[in-house]
Amino acid sequence: METKVSKVSLIWVIIMVGFAMHMLADMLPAFWGADIAMPDATGEAPTGMLLFMMGMAFFVPMCGLLCMNYRSCKAMRVINLVLAALMMLFNLFHATELLTEFNPVQLLIHPVMAALGIFLFVYSLRLMKQND
């Protein structure tokens, strides 16, 4: 069981790092003078999108890590499984952006994040079944 817990916790951490690298990869061209602003940018950041991305990049993974800390409680394992499913779906849908708007900078990040989401869900499901 401890091996699965370690894998789940490690994947949560790697997902958080992956989101940070995703943002950094988008910002890197600015160091060479490229305009990285969105084509229809108005100069005002949409609050809803900022909150959503902060939630997915930090709050959900942090809650998943906390659930692994208190995994002896079945409710925490269930919450972790729900969060893992949410993260898996988000990463899979987000990776499909490579099909509509190909971005070579994100080519390495999106598939890895999608795979991590799948592994996270699978290991969380196994952990859930093992403790029932």
JSON list of C-alpha atoms in Angstrom, two decimals:
[
{"chain": "A", "resi": 1, "resn": "MET", "atom": "CA", "xyz": [0.00, 0.00, 0.00]},
{"chain": "A", "resi": 2, "resn": "GLU", "atom": "CA", "xyz": [2.77, 2.47, 0.86]},
{"chain": "A", "resi": 3, "resn": "THR", "atom": "CA", "xyz": [4.19, 2.17, -2.65]},
{"chain": "A", "resi": 4, "resn": "LYS", "atom": "CA", "xyz": [0.86, 3.26, -4.17]},
{"chain": "A", "resi": 5, "resn": "VAL", "atom": "CA", "xyz": [0.60, 6.12, -1.67]},
{"chain": "A", "resi": 6, "resn": "SER", "atom": "CA", "xyz": [4.10, 7.28, -2.59]},
{"chain": "A", "resi": 7, "resn": "LYS", "atom": "CA", "xyz": [3.29, 7.09, -6.31]},
{"chain": "A", "resi": 8, "resn": "VAL", "atom": "CA", "xyz": [0.06, 9.05, -5.90]},
{"chain": "A", "resi": 9, "resn": "SER", "atom": "CA", "xyz": [1.75, 11.73, -3.79]},
{"chain": "A", "resi": 10, "resn": "LEU", "atom": "CA", "xyz": [4.68, 12.00, -6.18]},
{"chain": "A", "resi": 11, "resn": "ILE", "atom": "CA", "xyz": [2.37, 12.33, -9.19]},
{"chain": "A", "resi": 12, "resn": "TRP", "atom": "CA", "xyz": [0.45, 15.13, -7.45]},
{"chain": "A", "resi": 13, "resn": "VAL", "atom": "CA", "xyz": [3.75, 16.97, -6.93]},
{"chain": "A", "resi": 14, "resn": "ILE", "atom": "CA", "xyz": [4.90, 16.36, -10.51]},
{"chain": "A", "resi": 15, "resn": "ILE", "atom": "CA", "xyz": [1.57, 17.68, -11.81]},
{"chain": "A", "resi": 16, "resn": "MET", "atom": "CA", "xyz": [2.10, 20.89, -9.85]},
{"chain": "A", "resi": 17, "resn": "VAL", "atom": "CA", "xyz": [5.60, 21.22, -11.32]},
{"chain": "A", "resi": 18, "resn": "GLY", "atom": "CA", "xyz": [4.19, 20.44, -14.77]},
{"chain": "A", "resi": 19, "resn": "PHE", "atom": "CA", "xyz": [1.74, 23.32, -14.53]},
{"chain": "A", "resi": 20, "resn": "ALA", "atom": "CA", "xyz": [4.58, 25.65, -13.52]},
{"chain": "A", "resi": 21, "resn": "MET", "atom": "CA", "xyz": [6.65, 24.47, -16.51]},
{"chain": "A", "resi": 22, "resn": "HIS", "atom": "CA", "xyz": [3.61, 24.93, -18.77]},
{"chain": "A", "resi": 23, "resn": "MET", "atom": "CA", "xyz": [3.38, 28.58, -17.75]},
{"chain": "A", "resi": 24, "resn": "LEU", "atom": "CA", "xyz": [7.13, 29.10, -18.00]},
{"chain": "A", "resi": 25, "resn": "ALA", "atom": "CA", "xyz": [7.25, 27.56, -21.48]},
{"chain": "A", "resi": 26, "resn": "ASP", "atom": "CA", "xyz": [4.58, 30.02, -22.63]},
{"chain": "A", "resi": 27, "resn": "MET", "atom": "CA", "xyz": [6.53, 32.96, -21.20]},
{"chain": "A", "resi": 28, "resn": "LEU", "atom": "CA", "xyz": [10.02, 32.02, -22.45]},
{"chain": "A", "resi": 29, "resn": "PRO", "atom": "CA", "xyz": [9.66, 33.63, -25.92]},
{"chain": "A", "resi": 30, "resn": "ALA", "atom": "CA", "xyz": [9.31, 37.02, -24.20]},
{"chain": "A", "resi": 31, "resn": "PHE", "atom": "CA", "xyz": [13.01, 36.82, -23.27]},
{"chain": "A", "resi": 32, "resn": "TRP", "atom": "CA", "xyz": [13.81, 37.02, -27.00]},
{"chain": "A", "resi": 33, "resn": "GLY", "atom": "CA", "xyz": [11.46, 39.95, -27.56]},
{"chain": "A", "resi": 34, "resn": "ALA", "atom": "CA", "xyz": [8.48, 37.98, -28.88]},
{"chain": "A", "resi": 35, "resn": "ASP", "atom": "CA", "xyz": [4.99, 39.27, -28.19]},
{"chain": "A", "resi": 36, "resn": "ILE", "atom": "CA", "xyz": [3.40, 36.59, -26.00]},
{"chain": "A", "resi": 37, "resn": "ALA", "atom": "CA", "xyz": [0.10, 38.36, -25.39]},
{"chain": "A", "resi": 38, "resn": "MET", "atom": "CA", "xyz": [-3.02, 36.65, -26.66]},
{"chain": "A", "resi": 39, "resn": "PRO", "atom": "CA", "xyz": [-4.15, 38.12, -30.01]},
{"chain": "A", "resi": 40, "resn": "ASP", "atom": "CA", "xyz": [-7.42, 39.51, -28.64]},
{"chain": "A", "resi": 41, "resn": "ALA", "atom": "CA", "xyz": [-6.00, 40.57, -25.25]},
{"chain": "A", "resi": 42, "resn": "THR", "atom": "CA", "xyz": [-7.60, 43.64, -23.70]},
{"chain": "A", "resi": 43, "resn": "GLY", "atom": "CA", "xyz": [-5.09, 44.14, -20.90]},
{"chain": "A", "resi": 44, "resn": "GLU", "atom": "CA", "xyz": [-7.50, 42.85, -18.25]},
{"chain": "A", "resi": 45, "resn": "ALA", "atom": "CA", "xyz": [-7.10, 39.33, -16.95]},
{"chain": "A", "resi": 46, "resn": "PRO", "atom": "CA", "xyz": [-10.40, 37.43, -16.67]},
{"chain": "A", "resi": 47, "resn": "THR", "atom": "CA", "xyz": [-10.86, 36.77, -12.95]},
{"chain": "A", "resi": 48, "resn": "GLY", "atom": "CA", "xyz": [-12.78, 33.55, -13.50]},
{"chain": "A", "resi": 49, "resn": "MET", "atom": "CA", "xyz": [-10.04, 32.05, -15.66]},
{"chain": "A", "resi": 50, "resn": "LEU", "atom": "CA", "xyz": [-7.35, 33.10, -13.17]},
{"chain": "A", "resi": 51, "resn": "LEU", "atom": "CA", "xyz": [-9.23, 31.47, -10.30]},
{"chain": "A", "resi": 52, "resn": "PHE", "atom": "CA", "xyz": [-9.88, 28.33, -12.34]},
{"chain": "A", "resi": 53, "resn": "MET", "atom": "CA", "xyz": [-6.22, 27.95, -13.30]},
{"chain": "A", "resi": 54, "resn": "MET", "atom": "CA", "xyz": [-5.02, 28.63, -9.75]},
{"chain": "A", "resi": 55, "resn": "GLY", "atom": "CA", "xyz": [-7.48, 26.00, -8.57]},
{"chain": "A", "resi": 56, "resn": "MET", "atom": "CA", "xyz": [-6.34, 23.39, -11.09]},
{"chain": "A", "resi": 57, "resn": "ALA", "atom": "CA", "xyz": [-2.62, 24.15, -10.83]},
{"chain": "A", "resi": 58, "resn": "PHE", "atom": "CA", "xyz": [-2.34, 24.52, -7.07]},
{"chain": "A", "resi": 59, "resn": "PHE", "atom": "CA", "xyz": [-5.50, 24.01, -4.99]},
{"chain": "A", "resi": 60, "resn": "VAL", "atom": "CA", "xyz": [-6.64, 20.64, -6.43]},
{"chain": "A", "resi": 61, "resn": "PRO", "atom": "CA", "xyz": [-3.15, 19.05, -6.30]},
{"chain": "A", "resi": 62, "resn": "MET", "atom": "CA", "xyz": [-2.56, 20.42, -2.79]},
{"chain": "A", "resi": 63, "resn": "CYS", "atom": "CA", "xyz": [-5.88, 18.95, -1.62]},
{"chain": "A", "resi": 64, "resn": "GLY", "atom": "CA", "xyz": [-4.89, 15.65, -3.23]},
{"chain": "A", "resi": 65, "resn": "LEU", "atom": "CA", "xyz": [-1.61, 15.68, -1.31]},
{"chain": "A", "resi": 66, "resn": "LEU", "atom": "CA", "xyz": [-3.42, 16.44, 1.93]},
{"chain": "A", "resi": 67, "resn": "CYS", "atom": "CA", "xyz": [-5.83, 13.57, 1.26]},
{"chain": "A", "resi": 68, "resn": "MET", "atom": "CA", "xyz": [-2.84, 11.24, 0.92]},
{"chain": "A", "resi": 69, "resn": "ASN", "atom": "CA", "xyz": [-1.57, 12.48, 4.28]},
{"chain": "A", "resi": 70, "resn": "TYR", "atom": "CA", "xyz": [-4.86, 11.53, 5.95]},
{"chain": "A", "resi": 71, "resn": "ARG", "atom": "CA", "xyz": [-5.57, 8.44, 3.83]},
{"chain": "A", "resi": 72, "resn": "SER", "atom": "CA", "xyz": [-6.58, 6.29, 6.82]},
{"chain": "A", "resi": 73, "resn": "CYS", "atom": "CA", "xyz": [-9.97, 7.99, 6.59]},
{"chain": "A", "resi": 74, "resn": "LYS", "atom": "CA", "xyz": [-12.00, 6.50, 3.73]},
{"chain": "A", "resi": 75, "resn": "ALA", "atom": "CA", "xyz": [-13.55, 9.90, 2.95]},
{"chain": "A", "resi": 76, "resn": "MET", "atom": "CA", "xyz": [-10.07, 11.28, 2.19]},
{"chain": "A", "resi": 77, "resn": "ARG", "atom": "CA", "xyz": [-9.37, 8.43, -0.24]},
{"chain": "A", "resi": 78, "resn": "VAL", "atom": "CA", "xyz": [-12.72, 9.08, -1.95]},
{"chain": "A", "resi": 79, "resn": "ILE", "atom": "CA", "xyz": [-11.98, 12.82, -2.21]},
{"chain": "A", "resi": 80, "resn": "ASN", "atom": "CA", "xyz": [-8.54, 12.01, -3.62]},
{"chain": "A", "resi": 81, "resn": "LEU", "atom": "CA", "xyz": [-10.11, 9.73, -6.23]},
{"chain": "A", "resi": 82, "resn": "VAL", "atom": "CA", "xyz": [-12.60, 12.44, -7.26]},
{"chain": "A", "resi": 83, "resn": "LEU", "atom": "CA", "xyz": [-9.82, 15.03, -7.49]},
{"chain": "A", "resi": 84, "resn": "ALA", "atom": "CA", "xyz": [-7.68, 12.60, -9.50]},
{"chain": "A", "resi": 85, "resn": "ALA", "atom": "CA", "xyz": [-10.57, 12.02, -11.93]},
{"chain": "A", "resi": 86, "resn": "LEU", "atom": "CA", "xyz": [-11.06, 15.77, -12.26]},
{"chain": "A", "resi": 87, "resn": "MET", "atom": "CA", "xyz": [-7.35, 16.29, -12.92]},
{"chain": "A", "resi": 88, "resn": "MET", "atom": "CA", "xyz": [-7.23, 13.45, -15.44]},
{"chain": "A", "resi": 89, "resn": "LEU", "atom": "CA", "xyz": [-10.17, 14.86, -17.40]},
{"chain": "A", "resi": 90, "resn": "PHE", "atom": "CA", "xyz": [-8.78, 18.39, -17.32]},
{"chain": "A", "resi": 91, "resn": "ASN", "atom": "CA", "xyz": [-5.34, 17.26, -18.53]},
{"chain": "A", "resi": 92, "resn": "LEU", "atom": "CA", "xyz": [-6.84, 15.13, -21.30]},
{"chain": "A", "resi": 93, "resn": "PHE", "atom": "CA", "xyz": [-9.09, 17.91, -22.55]},
{"chain": "A", "resi": 94, "resn": "HIS", "atom": "CA", "xyz": [-6.33, 20.49, -22.25]},
{"chain": "A", "resi": 95, "resn": "ALA", "atom": "CA", "xyz": [-3.96, 18.27, -24.27]},
{"chain": "A", "resi": 96, "resn": "THR", "atom": "CA", "xyz": [-6.44, 18.25, -27.17]},
{"chain": "A", "resi": 97, "resn": "GLU", "atom": "CA", "xyz": [-5.53, 21.92, -27.72]},
{"chain": "A", "resi": 98, "resn": "LEU", "atom": "CA", "xyz": [-2.44, 20.61, -29.52]},
{"chain": "A", "resi": 99, "resn": "LEU", "atom": "CA", "xyz": [-4.79, 19.34, -32.23]},
{"chain": "A", "resi": 100, "resn": "THR", "atom": "CA", "xyz": [-6.52, 22.68, -32.81]},
{"chain": "A", "resi": 101, "resn": "GLU", "atom": "CA", "xyz": [-3.72, 25.15, -32.01]},
{"chain": "A", "resi": 102, "resn": "PHE", "atom": "CA", "xyz": [-0.40, 23.37, -32.44]},
{"chain": "A", "resi": 103, "resn": "ASN", "atom": "CA", "xyz": [2.26, 24.90, -30.22]},
{"chain": "A", "resi": 104, "resn": "PRO", "atom": "CA", "xyz": [5.69, 23.23, -30.44]},
{"chain": "A", "resi": 105, "resn": "VAL", "atom": "CA", "xyz": [6.66, 24.75, -27.09]},
{"chain": "A", "resi": 106, "resn": "GLN", "atom": "CA", "xyz": [3.91, 22.77, -25.38]},
{"chain": "A", "resi": 107, "resn": "LEU", "atom": "CA", "xyz": [4.48, 19.56, -27.37]},
{"chain": "A", "resi": 108, "resn": "LEU", "atom": "CA", "xyz": [6.41, 17.88, -24.56]},
{"chain": "A", "resi": 109, "resn": "ILE", "atom": "CA", "xyz": [4.30, 19.19, -21.70]},
{"chain": "A", "resi": 110, "resn": "HIS", "atom": "CA", "xyz": [0.73, 18.38, -22.77]},
{"chain": "A", "resi": 111, "resn": "PRO", "atom": "CA", "xyz": [1.20, 14.65, -23.50]},
{"chain": "A", "resi": 112, "resn": "VAL", "atom": "CA", "xyz": [3.18, 14.16, -20.28]},
{"chain": "A", "resi": 113, "resn": "MET", "atom": "CA", "xyz": [0.50, 15.96, -18.24]},
{"chain": "A", "resi": 114, "resn": "ALA", "atom": "CA", "xyz": [-2.21, 13.82, -19.88]},
{"chain": "A", "resi": 115, "resn": "ALA", "atom": "CA", "xyz": [-0.28, 10.63, -19.08]},
{"chain": "A", "resi": 116, "resn": "LEU", "atom": "CA", "xyz": [0.29, 11.78, -15.50]},
{"chain": "A", "resi": 117, "resn": "GLY", "atom": "CA", "xyz": [-3.43, 12.44, -15.10]},
{"chain": "A", "resi": 118, "resn": "ILE", "atom": "CA", "xyz": [-4.22, 8.90, -16.25]},
{"chain": "A", "resi": 119, "resn": "PHE", "atom": "CA", "xyz": [-1.58, 7.33, -13.97]},
{"chain": "A", "resi": 120, "resn": "LEU", "atom": "CA", "xyz": [-2.80, 9.44, -11.04]},
{"chain": "A", "resi": 121, "resn": "PHE", "atom": "CA", "xyz": [-6.36, 8.23, -11.50]},
{"chain": "A", "resi": 122, "resn": "VAL", "atom": "CA", "xyz": [-5.35, 4.58, -11.97]},
{"chain": "A", "resi": 123, "resn": "TYR", "atom": "CA", "xyz": [-3.12, 4.52, -8.87]},
{"chain": "A", "resi": 124, "resn": "SER", "atom": "CA", "xyz": [-5.76, 6.37, -6.83]},
{"chain": "A", "resi": 125, "resn": "LEU", "atom": "CA", "xyz": [-8.39, 3.86, -7.92]},
{"chain": "A", "resi": 126, "resn": "ARG", "atom": "CA", "xyz": [-6.13, 0.93, -6.98]},
{"chain": "A", "resi": 127, "resn": "LEU", "atom": "CA", "xyz": [-5.45, 2.54, -3.61]},
{"chain": "A", "resi": 128, "resn": "MET", "atom": "CA", "xyz": [-9.18, 2.92, -3.06]},
{"chain": "A", "resi": 129, "resn": "LYS", "atom": "CA", "xyz": [-9.92, -0.71, -3.99]},
{"chain": "A", "resi": 130, "resn": "GLN", "atom": "CA", "xyz": [-7.04, -2.03, -1.91]},
{"chain": "A", "resi": 131, "resn": "ASN", "atom": "CA", "xyz": [-8.38, -0.43, 1.26]},
{"chain": "A", "resi": 132, "resn": "ASP", "atom": "CA", "xyz": [-12.01, -1.53, 0.85]}
]
